[in-house]
mmCIF file of C-alpha atoms in Angstrom:
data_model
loop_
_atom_site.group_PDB
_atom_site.id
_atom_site.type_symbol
_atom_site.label_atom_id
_atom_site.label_comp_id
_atom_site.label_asym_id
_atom_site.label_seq_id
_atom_site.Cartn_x
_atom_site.Cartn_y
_atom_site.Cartn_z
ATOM 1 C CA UNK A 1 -31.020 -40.405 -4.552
ATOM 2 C CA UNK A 2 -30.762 -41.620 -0.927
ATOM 3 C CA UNK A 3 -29.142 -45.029 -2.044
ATOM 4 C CA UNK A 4 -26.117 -42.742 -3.507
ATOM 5 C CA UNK A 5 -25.622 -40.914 -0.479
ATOM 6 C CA UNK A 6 -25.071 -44.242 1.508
ATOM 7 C CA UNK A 7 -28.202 -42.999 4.448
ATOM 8 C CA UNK A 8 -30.497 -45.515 3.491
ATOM 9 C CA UNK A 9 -27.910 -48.494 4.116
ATOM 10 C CA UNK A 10 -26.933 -48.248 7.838
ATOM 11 C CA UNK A 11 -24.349 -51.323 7.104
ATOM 12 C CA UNK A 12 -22.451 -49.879 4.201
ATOM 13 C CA UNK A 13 -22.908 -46.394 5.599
ATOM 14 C CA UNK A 14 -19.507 -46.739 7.980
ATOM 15 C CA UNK A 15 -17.463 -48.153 5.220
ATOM 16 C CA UNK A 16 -19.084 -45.379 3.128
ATOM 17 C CA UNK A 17 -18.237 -42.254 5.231
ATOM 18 C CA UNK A 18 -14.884 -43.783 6.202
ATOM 19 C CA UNK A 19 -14.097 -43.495 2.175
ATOM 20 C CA UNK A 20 -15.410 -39.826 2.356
ATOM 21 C CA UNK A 21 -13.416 -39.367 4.875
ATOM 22 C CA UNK A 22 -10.358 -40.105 3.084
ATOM 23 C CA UNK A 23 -11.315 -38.301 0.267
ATOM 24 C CA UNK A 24 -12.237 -35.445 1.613
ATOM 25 C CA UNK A 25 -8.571 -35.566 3.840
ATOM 26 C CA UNK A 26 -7.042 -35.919 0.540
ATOM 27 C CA UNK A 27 -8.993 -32.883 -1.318
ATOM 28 C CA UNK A 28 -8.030 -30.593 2.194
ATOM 29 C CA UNK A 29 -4.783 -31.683 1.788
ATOM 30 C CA UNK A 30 -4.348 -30.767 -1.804
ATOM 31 C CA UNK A 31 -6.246 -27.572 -1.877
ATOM 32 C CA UNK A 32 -5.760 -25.759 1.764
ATOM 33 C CA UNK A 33 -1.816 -25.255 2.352
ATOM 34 C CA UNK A 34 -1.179 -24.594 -1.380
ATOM 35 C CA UNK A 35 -3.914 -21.899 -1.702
ATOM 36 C CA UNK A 36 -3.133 -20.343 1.509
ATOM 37 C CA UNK A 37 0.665 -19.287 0.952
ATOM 38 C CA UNK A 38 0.386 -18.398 -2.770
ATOM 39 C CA UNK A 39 -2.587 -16.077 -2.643
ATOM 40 C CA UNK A 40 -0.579 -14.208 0.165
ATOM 41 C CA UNK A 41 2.754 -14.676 -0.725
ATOM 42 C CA UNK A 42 1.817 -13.381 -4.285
ATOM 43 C CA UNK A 43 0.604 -10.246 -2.655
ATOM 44 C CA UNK A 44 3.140 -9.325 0.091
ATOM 45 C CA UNK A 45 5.874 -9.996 -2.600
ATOM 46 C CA UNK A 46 5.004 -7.462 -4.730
ATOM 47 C CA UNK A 47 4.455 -5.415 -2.047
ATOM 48 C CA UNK A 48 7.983 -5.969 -0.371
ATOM 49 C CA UNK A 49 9.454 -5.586 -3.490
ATOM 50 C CA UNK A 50 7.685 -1.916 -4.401
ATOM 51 C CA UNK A 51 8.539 -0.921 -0.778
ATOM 52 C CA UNK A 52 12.318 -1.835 -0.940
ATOM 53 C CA UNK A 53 12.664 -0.331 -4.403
ATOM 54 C CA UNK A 54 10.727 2.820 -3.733
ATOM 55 C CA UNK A 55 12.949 3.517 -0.349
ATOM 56 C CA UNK A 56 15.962 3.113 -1.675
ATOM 57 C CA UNK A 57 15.241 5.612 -4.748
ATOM 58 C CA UNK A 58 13.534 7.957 -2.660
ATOM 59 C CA UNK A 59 16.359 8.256 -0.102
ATOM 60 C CA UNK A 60 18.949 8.785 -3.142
ATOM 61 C CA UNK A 61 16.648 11.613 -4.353
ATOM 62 C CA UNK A 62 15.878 13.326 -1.018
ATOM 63 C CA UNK A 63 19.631 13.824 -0.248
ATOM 64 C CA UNK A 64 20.783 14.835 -2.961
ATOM 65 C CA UNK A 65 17.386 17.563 -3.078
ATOM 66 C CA UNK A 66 18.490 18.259 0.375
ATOM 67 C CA UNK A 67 22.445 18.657 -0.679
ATOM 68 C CA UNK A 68 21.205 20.735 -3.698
ATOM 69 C CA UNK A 69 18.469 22.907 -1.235
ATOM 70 C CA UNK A 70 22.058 23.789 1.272
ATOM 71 C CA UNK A 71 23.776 24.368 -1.687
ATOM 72 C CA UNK A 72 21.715 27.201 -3.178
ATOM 73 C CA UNK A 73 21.232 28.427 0.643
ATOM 74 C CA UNK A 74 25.261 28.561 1.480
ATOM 75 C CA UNK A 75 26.252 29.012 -1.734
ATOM 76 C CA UNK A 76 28.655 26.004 -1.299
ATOM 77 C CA UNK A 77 28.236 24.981 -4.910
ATOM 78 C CA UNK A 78 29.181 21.456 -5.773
ATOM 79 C CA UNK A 79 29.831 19.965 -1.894
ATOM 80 C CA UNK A 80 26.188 19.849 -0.533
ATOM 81 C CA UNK A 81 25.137 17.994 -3.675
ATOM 82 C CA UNK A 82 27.598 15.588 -3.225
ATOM 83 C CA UNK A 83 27.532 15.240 0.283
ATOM 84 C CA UNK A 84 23.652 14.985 0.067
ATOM 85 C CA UNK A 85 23.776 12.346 -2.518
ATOM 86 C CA UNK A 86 26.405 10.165 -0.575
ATOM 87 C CA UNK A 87 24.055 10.376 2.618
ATOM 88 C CA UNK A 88 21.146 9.601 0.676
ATOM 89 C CA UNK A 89 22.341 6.655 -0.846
ATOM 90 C CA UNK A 90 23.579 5.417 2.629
ATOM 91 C CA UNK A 91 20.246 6.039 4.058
ATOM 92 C CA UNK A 92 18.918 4.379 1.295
ATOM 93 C CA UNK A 93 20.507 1.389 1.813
ATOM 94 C CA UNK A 94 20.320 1.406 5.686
ATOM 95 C CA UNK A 95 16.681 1.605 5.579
ATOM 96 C CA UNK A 96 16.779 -1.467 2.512
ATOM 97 C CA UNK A 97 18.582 -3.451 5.192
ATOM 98 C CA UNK A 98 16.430 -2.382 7.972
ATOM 99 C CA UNK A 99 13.207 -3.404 6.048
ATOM 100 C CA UNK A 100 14.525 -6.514 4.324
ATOM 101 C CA UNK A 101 15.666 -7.815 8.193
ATOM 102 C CA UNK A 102 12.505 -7.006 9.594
ATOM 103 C CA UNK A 103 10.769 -8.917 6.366
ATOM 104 C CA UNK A 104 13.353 -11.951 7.471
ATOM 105 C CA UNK A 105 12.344 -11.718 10.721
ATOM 106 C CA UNK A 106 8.408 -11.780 10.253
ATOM 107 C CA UNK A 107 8.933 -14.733 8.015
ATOM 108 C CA UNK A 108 11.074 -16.924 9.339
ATOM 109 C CA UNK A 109 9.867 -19.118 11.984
ATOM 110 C CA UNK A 110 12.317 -19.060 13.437
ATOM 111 C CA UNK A 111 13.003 -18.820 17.426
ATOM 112 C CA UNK A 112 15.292 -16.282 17.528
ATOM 113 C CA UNK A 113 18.595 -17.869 20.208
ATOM 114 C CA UNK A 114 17.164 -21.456 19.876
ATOM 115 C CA UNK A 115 19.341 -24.372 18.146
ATOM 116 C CA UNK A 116 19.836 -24.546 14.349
ATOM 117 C CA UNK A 117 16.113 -25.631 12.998
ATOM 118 C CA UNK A 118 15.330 -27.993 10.567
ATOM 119 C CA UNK A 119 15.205 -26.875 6.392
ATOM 120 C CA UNK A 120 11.590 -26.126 5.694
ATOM 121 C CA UNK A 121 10.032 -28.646 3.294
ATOM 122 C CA UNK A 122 9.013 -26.370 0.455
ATOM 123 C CA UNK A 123 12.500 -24.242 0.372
ATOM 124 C CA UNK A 124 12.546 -22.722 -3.131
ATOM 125 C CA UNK B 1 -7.572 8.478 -30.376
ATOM 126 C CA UNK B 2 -6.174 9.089 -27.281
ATOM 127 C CA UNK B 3 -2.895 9.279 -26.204
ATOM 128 C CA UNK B 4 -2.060 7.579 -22.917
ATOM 129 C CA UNK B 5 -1.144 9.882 -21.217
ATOM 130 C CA UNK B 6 -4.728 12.055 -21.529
ATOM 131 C CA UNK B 7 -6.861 9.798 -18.834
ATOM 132 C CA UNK B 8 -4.672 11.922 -16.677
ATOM 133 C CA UNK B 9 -5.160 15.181 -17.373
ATOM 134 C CA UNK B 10 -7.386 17.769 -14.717
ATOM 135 C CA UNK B 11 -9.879 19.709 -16.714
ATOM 136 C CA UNK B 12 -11.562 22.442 -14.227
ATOM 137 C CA UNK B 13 -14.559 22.894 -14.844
ATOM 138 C CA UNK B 14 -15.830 25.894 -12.696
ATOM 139 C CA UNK B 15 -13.520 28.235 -11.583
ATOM 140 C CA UNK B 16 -14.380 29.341 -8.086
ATOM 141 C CA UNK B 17 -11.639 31.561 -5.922
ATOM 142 C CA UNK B 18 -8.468 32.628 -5.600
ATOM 143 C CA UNK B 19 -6.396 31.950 -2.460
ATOM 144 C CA UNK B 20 -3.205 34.111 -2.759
ATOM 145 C CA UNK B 21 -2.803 34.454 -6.356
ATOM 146 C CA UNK B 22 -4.223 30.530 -6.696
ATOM 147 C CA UNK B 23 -6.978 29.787 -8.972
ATOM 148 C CA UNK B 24 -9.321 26.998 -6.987
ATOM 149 C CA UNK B 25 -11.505 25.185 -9.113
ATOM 150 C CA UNK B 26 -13.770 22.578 -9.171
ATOM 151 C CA UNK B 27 -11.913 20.173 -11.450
ATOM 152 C CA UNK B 28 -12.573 16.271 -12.471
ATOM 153 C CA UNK B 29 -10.446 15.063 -9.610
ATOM 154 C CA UNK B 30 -11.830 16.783 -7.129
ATOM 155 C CA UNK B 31 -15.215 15.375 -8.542
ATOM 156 C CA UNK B 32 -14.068 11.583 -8.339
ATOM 157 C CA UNK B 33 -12.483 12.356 -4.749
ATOM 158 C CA UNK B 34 -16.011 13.385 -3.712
ATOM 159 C CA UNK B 35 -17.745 9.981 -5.376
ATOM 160 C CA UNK B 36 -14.973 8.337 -3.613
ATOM 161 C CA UNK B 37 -15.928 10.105 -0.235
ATOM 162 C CA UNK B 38 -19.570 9.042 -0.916
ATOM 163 C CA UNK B 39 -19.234 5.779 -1.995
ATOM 164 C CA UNK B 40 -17.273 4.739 1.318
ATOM 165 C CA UNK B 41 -20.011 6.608 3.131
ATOM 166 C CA UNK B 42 -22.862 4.854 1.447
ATOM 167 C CA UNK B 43 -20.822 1.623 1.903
ATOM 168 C CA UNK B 44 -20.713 1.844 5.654
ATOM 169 C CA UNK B 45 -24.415 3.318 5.537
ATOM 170 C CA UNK B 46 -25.413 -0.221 3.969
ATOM 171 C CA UNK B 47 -22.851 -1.932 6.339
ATOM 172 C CA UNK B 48 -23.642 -0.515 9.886
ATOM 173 C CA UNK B 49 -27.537 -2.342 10.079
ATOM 174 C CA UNK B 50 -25.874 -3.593 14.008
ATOM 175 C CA UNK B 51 -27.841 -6.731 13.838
ATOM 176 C CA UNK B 52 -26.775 -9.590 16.271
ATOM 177 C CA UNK B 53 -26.249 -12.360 13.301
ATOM 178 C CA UNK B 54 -24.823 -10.154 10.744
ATOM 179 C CA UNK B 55 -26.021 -10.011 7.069
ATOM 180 C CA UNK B 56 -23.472 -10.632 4.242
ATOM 181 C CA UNK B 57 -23.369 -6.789 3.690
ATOM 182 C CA UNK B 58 -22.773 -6.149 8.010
ATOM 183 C CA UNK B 59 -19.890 -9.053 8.020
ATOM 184 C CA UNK B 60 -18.346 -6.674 5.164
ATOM 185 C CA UNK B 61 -18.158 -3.760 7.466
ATOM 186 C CA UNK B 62 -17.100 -5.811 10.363
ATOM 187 C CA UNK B 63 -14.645 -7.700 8.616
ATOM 188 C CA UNK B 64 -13.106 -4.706 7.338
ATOM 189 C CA UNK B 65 -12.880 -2.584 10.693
ATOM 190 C CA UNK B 66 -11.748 -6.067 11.881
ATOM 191 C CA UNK B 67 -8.702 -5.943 9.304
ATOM 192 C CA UNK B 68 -7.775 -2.773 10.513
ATOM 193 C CA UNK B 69 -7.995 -2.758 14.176
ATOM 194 C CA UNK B 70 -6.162 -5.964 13.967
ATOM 195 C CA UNK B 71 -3.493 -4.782 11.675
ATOM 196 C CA UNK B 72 -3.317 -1.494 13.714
ATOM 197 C CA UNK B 73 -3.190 -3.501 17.342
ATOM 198 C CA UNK B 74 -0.489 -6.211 15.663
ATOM 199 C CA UNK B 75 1.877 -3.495 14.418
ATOM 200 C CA UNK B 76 2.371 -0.686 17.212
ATOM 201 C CA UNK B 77 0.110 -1.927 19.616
ATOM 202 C CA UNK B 78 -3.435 -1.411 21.419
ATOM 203 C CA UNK B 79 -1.990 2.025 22.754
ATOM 204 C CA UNK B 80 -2.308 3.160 19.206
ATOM 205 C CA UNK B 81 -5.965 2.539 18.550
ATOM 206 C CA UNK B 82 -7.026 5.758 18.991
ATOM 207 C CA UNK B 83 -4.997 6.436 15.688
ATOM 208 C CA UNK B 84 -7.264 3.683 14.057
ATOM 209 C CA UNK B 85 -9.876 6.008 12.712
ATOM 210 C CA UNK B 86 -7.030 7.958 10.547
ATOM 211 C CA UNK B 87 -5.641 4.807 9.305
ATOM 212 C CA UNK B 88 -8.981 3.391 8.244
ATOM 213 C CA UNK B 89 -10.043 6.628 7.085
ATOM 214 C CA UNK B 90 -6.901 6.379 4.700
ATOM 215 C CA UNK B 91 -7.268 2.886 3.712
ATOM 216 C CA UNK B 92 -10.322 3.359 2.548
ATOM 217 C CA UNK B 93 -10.351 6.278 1.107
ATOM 218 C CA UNK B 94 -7.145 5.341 -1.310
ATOM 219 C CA UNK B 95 -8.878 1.996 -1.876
ATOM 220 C CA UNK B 96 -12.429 3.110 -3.253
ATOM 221 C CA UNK B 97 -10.063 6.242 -5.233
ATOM 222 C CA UNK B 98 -8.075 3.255 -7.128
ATOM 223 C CA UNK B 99 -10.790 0.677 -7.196
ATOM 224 C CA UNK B 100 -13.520 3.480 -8.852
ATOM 225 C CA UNK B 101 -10.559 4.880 -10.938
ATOM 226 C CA UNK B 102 -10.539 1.075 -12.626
ATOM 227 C CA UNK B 103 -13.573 1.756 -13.987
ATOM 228 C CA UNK B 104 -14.485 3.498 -18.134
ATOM 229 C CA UNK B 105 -14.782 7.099 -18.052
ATOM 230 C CA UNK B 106 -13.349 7.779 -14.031
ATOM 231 C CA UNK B 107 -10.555 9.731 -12.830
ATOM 232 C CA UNK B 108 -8.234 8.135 -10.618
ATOM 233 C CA UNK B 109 -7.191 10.813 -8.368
ATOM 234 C CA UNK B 110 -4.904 8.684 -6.565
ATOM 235 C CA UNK B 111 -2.789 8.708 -9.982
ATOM 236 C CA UNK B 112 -1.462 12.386 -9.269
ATOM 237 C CA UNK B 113 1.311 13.112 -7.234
ATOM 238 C CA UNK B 114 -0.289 16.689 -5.470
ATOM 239 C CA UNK B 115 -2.972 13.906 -3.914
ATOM 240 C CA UNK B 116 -0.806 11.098 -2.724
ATOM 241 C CA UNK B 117 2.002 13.915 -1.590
ATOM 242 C CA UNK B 118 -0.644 15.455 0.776
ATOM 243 C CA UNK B 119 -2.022 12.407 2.097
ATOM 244 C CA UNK B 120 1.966 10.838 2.825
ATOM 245 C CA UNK B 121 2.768 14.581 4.097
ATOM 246 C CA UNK B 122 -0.520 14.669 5.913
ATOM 247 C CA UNK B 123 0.735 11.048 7.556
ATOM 248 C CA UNK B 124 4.112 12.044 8.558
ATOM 249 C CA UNK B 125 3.138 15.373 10.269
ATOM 250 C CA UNK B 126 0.640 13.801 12.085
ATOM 251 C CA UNK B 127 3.793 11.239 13.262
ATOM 252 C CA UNK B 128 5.839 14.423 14.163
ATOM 253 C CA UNK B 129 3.202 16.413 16.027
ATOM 254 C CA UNK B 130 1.838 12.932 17.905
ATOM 255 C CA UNK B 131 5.718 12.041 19.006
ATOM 256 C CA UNK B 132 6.727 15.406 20.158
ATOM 257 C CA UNK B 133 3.483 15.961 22.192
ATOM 258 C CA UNK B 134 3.240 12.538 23.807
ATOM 259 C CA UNK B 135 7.543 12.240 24.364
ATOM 260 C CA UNK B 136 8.339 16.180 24.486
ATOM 261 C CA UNK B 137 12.133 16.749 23.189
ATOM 262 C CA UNK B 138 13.133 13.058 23.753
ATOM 263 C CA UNK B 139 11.172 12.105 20.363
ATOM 264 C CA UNK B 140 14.165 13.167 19.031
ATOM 265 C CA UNK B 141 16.003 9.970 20.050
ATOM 266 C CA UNK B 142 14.772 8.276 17.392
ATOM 267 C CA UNK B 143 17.165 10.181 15.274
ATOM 268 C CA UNK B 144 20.084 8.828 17.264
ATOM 269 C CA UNK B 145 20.127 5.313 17.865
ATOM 270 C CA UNK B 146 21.689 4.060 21.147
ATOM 271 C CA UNK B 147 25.067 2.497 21.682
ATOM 272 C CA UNK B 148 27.200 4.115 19.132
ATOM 273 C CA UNK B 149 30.330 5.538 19.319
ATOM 274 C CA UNK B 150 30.521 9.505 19.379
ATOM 275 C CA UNK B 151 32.527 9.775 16.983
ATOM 276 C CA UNK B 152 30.049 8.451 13.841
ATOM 277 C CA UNK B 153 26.882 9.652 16.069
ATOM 278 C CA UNK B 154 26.845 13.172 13.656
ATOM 279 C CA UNK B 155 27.156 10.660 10.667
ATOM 280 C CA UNK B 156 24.269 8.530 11.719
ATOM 281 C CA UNK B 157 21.989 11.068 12.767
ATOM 282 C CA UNK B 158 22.495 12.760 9.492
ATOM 283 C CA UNK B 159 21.557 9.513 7.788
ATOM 284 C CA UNK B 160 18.423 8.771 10.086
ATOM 285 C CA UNK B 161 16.934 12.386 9.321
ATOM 286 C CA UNK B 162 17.400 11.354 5.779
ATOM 287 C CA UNK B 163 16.135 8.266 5.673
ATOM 288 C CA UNK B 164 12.928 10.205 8.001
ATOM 289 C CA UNK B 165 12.366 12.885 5.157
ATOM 290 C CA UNK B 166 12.457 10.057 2.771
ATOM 291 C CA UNK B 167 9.535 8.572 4.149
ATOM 292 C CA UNK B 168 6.626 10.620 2.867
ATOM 293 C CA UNK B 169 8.058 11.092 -0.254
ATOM 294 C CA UNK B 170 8.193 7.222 -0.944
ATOM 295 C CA UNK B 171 4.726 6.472 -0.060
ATOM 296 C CA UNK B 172 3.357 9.656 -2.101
ATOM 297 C CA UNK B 173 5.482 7.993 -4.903
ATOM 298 C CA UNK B 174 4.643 4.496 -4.581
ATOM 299 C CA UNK B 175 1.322 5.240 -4.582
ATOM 300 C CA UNK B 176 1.645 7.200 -7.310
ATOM 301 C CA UNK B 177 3.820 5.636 -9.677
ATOM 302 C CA UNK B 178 2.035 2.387 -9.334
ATOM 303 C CA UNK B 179 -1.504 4.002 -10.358
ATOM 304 C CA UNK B 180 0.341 5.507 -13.480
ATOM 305 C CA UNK B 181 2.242 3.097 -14.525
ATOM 306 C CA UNK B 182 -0.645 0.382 -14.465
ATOM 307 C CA UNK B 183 -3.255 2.640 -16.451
ATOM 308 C CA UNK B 184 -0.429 3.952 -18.762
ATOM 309 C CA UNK B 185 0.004 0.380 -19.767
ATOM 310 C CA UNK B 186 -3.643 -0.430 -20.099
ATOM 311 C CA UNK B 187 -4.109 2.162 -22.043
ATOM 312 C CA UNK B 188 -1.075 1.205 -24.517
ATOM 313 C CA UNK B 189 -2.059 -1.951 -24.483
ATOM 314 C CA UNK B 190 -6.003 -1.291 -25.942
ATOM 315 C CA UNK B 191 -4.412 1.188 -28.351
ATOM 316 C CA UNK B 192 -2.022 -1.154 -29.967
ATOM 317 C CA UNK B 193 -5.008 -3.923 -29.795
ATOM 318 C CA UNK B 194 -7.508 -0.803 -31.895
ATOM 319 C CA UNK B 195 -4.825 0.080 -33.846
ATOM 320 C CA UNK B 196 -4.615 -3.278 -35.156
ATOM 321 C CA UNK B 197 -8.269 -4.101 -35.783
ATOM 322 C CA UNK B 198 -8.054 -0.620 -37.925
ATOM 323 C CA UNK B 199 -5.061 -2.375 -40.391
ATOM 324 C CA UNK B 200 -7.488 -5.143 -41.332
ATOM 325 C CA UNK B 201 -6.413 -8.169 -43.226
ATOM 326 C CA UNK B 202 -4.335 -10.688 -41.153
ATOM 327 C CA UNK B 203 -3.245 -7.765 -38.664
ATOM 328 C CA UNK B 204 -6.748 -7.461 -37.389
ATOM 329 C CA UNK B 205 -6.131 -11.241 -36.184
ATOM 330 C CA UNK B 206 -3.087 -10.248 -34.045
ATOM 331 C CA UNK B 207 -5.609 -8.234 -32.255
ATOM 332 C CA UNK B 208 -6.530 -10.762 -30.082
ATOM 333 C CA UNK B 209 -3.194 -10.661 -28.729
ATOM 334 C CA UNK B 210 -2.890 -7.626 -26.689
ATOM 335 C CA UNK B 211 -7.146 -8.089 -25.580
ATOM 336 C CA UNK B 212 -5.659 -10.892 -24.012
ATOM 337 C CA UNK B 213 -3.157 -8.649 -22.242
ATOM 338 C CA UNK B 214 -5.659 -6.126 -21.556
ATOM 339 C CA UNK B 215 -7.262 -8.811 -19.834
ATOM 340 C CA UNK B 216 -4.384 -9.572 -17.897
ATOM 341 C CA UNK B 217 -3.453 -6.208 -16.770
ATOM 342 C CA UNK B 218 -6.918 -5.869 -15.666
ATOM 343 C CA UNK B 219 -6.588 -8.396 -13.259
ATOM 344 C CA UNK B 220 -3.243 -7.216 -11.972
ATOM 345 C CA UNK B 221 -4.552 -3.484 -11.747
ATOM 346 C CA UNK B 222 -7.113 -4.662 -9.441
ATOM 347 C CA UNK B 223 -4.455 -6.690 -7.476
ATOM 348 C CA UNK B 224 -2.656 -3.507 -7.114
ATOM 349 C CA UNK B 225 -4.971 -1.190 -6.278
ATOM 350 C CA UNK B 226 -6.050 -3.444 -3.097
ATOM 351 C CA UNK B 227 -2.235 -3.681 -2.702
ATOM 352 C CA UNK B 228 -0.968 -0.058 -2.534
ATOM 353 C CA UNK B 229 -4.313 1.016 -0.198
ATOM 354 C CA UNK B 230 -2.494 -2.080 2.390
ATOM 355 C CA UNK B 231 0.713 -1.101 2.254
ATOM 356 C CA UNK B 232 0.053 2.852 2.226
ATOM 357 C CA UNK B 233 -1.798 1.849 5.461
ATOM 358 C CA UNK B 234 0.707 -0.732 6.725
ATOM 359 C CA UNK B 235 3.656 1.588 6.139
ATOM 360 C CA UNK B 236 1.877 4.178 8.476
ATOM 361 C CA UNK B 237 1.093 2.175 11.207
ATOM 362 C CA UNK B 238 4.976 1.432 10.851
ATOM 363 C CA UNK B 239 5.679 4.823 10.862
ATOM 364 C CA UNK B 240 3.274 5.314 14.263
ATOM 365 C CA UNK B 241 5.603 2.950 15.868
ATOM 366 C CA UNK B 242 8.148 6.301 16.612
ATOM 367 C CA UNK B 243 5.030 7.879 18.298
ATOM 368 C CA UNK B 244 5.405 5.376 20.875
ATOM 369 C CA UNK B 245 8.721 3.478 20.605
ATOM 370 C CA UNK B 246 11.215 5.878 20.949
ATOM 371 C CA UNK B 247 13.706 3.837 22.029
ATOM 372 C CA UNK B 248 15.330 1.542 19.377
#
């Protein structure tokens, strides 16, 4: 079907590709940005959100194993648990802070020390 | 039928030494580890044909040493690379373990804790034993961050070491705990869908309910078991930042 295409028809051929053009600016437009950002945002969310949860339960548990382990070394019976559990939840949530900033921080596009940038378009 | 919990269990099925007391037997996991082994090797085999206008099959391999290198180079930096065959190594091998364990009938040996503990305690010794012998005794900086006052400094370093030792023990259990939980819930959810069929009557209609679920969870599993093999691999190139940042 070379009449379709708009080859055979030098005349109508510029009008022809200009209206592909378009079309085809409109189609990129609707299809690239949106697909880009939600396949990977999908994907590094749950990620982010398995790594922050698992590190702050695992910290919680590791001090208070390692409270428990000086306990039944030292024979210090309740204290080590305790003082394990108190450091494990702090490291817990020092290392939650740690990653969440550095998750800011790879996101944002932000300049860090520049002046106040403008709200992003698609702010949720 | 079934319980969910069974697609887990090790059967050994030869018995072949004892190391100190320890029975060691060839057991269902270690048979899917080995298909795993093979199946990356056969994968590269098919990958590595080296021809100047790669195949769909070549750009597969490239692509994927590409993803690596990159992600190894972009997170601690082209000193690192000669830890890239490790991380790929790992990558792939917890990738093809979850993505063969999504098939009927496999094992998914990345579902027990004794295999992801060893590969996370594997990681993090390898991090120890790389810092100490590439900074000597000042690896141990890393423990106590710069600029603080004395008097919290025995406070903080008693968090940091913490928050170290937690490391390997939260990617042995994310690893884990995301294998189990997703085949746990596939599993309940094709139960519920045959126990339903087996009522008959206007139950056996509901069944179409949890397929559709099944379906769902499918697609998620394999989400996830792409996922967990990144950020496994991810999280230890993070980690291989203290090998050569000790200074933070």
């Amino acid at each position: 079907m070379p009449e379709q295409n708009g080859q055979s028809d030098p005349s109508t051929s510029s009008t022809d590709l200009e209206k592909l053009e378009a079309k085809l600016a409109a189609a990129r437009a609707r299809h690239a940005p949106e697909d880009d950002t939600k396949g990977k945002s999908d994907g590094t969310l749950l990620g982010m959100a398995w790594r922050l949860s698992t590190e702050l339960l695992a910290s919680v548990l590791v001090g208070f194993m390692l409270g428990y382990g000086a306990d039944v070394l030292f024979g210090s019976e309740p204290w080590g648990m305790l003082v394990g559990l108190g450091l494990g939840i702090a490291a817990g949530f020092m290392s939650v802070f740690r990653t969440a900033s550095a998750m800011d921080a790879e996101n944002a596009d932000v300049p860090l020390g520049d002046a106040m940038p403008l709200a992003p378009d698609e702010d949720e | 039928m079934a319980g969910p919990m069974e697609q887990f269990e090790i059967d050994s099925k030869v018995d072949l030494f004892e190391i100190a007391g320890q029975q060691i037997s060839w057991t269902n996991s270690a048979f899917w580890m080995v298909v795993t082994v093979a199946a990356i090797i056969g994968f590269f085999l098919l990958t590595m044909r080296g021809k100047l206008i790669p195949g769909r099959m070549q750009s597969m391999g490239e692509l994927s040493y590409q993803f690596i290198a990159d992600m190894v180079r972009d997170t601690v930096g082209p000193e690192a690379m000669r830890f890239l065959p490790f991380v790929f190594a790992l990558f792939f091998f917890i990738l093809f373990a979850n993505l063969i364990g999504m098939n009927p009938y496999a094992f998914t040996t990345t579902s027990h804790l004794a295999v992801t503990a060893a590969l996370s305690f594997f990681t993090i010794f390898i991090v120890i034993i790389a810092g100490i012998w590439k900074n000597g005794f000042k690896w141990f900086g890393i423990f106590a961050p710069s600029g603080l006052p004395i008097a919290i400094m025995p406070l903080i370093i008693l968090i940091e070491i913490v928050s170290f030792v937690a490391r390997p023990v939260t990617l042995a259990v994310r690893l884990f705990a995301n294998m189990v939980a997703g085949h746990v819930m596939l599993k309940l959810f094709a139960i519920f869908a045959a126990y339903l069929v087996t009522k008959g009557g206007v139950t056996a209609l509901g069944a179409v309910l949890p397929v559709v679920g099944t379906i769902g969870i499918i697609a998620l599993e394999f989400l996830v078991a792409a996922l967990q093999a990144f950020v496994f691999a991810i999280l230890t190139c993070i980690y291989l930042n203290d090998v050569y940042h000790v200074d933070h």
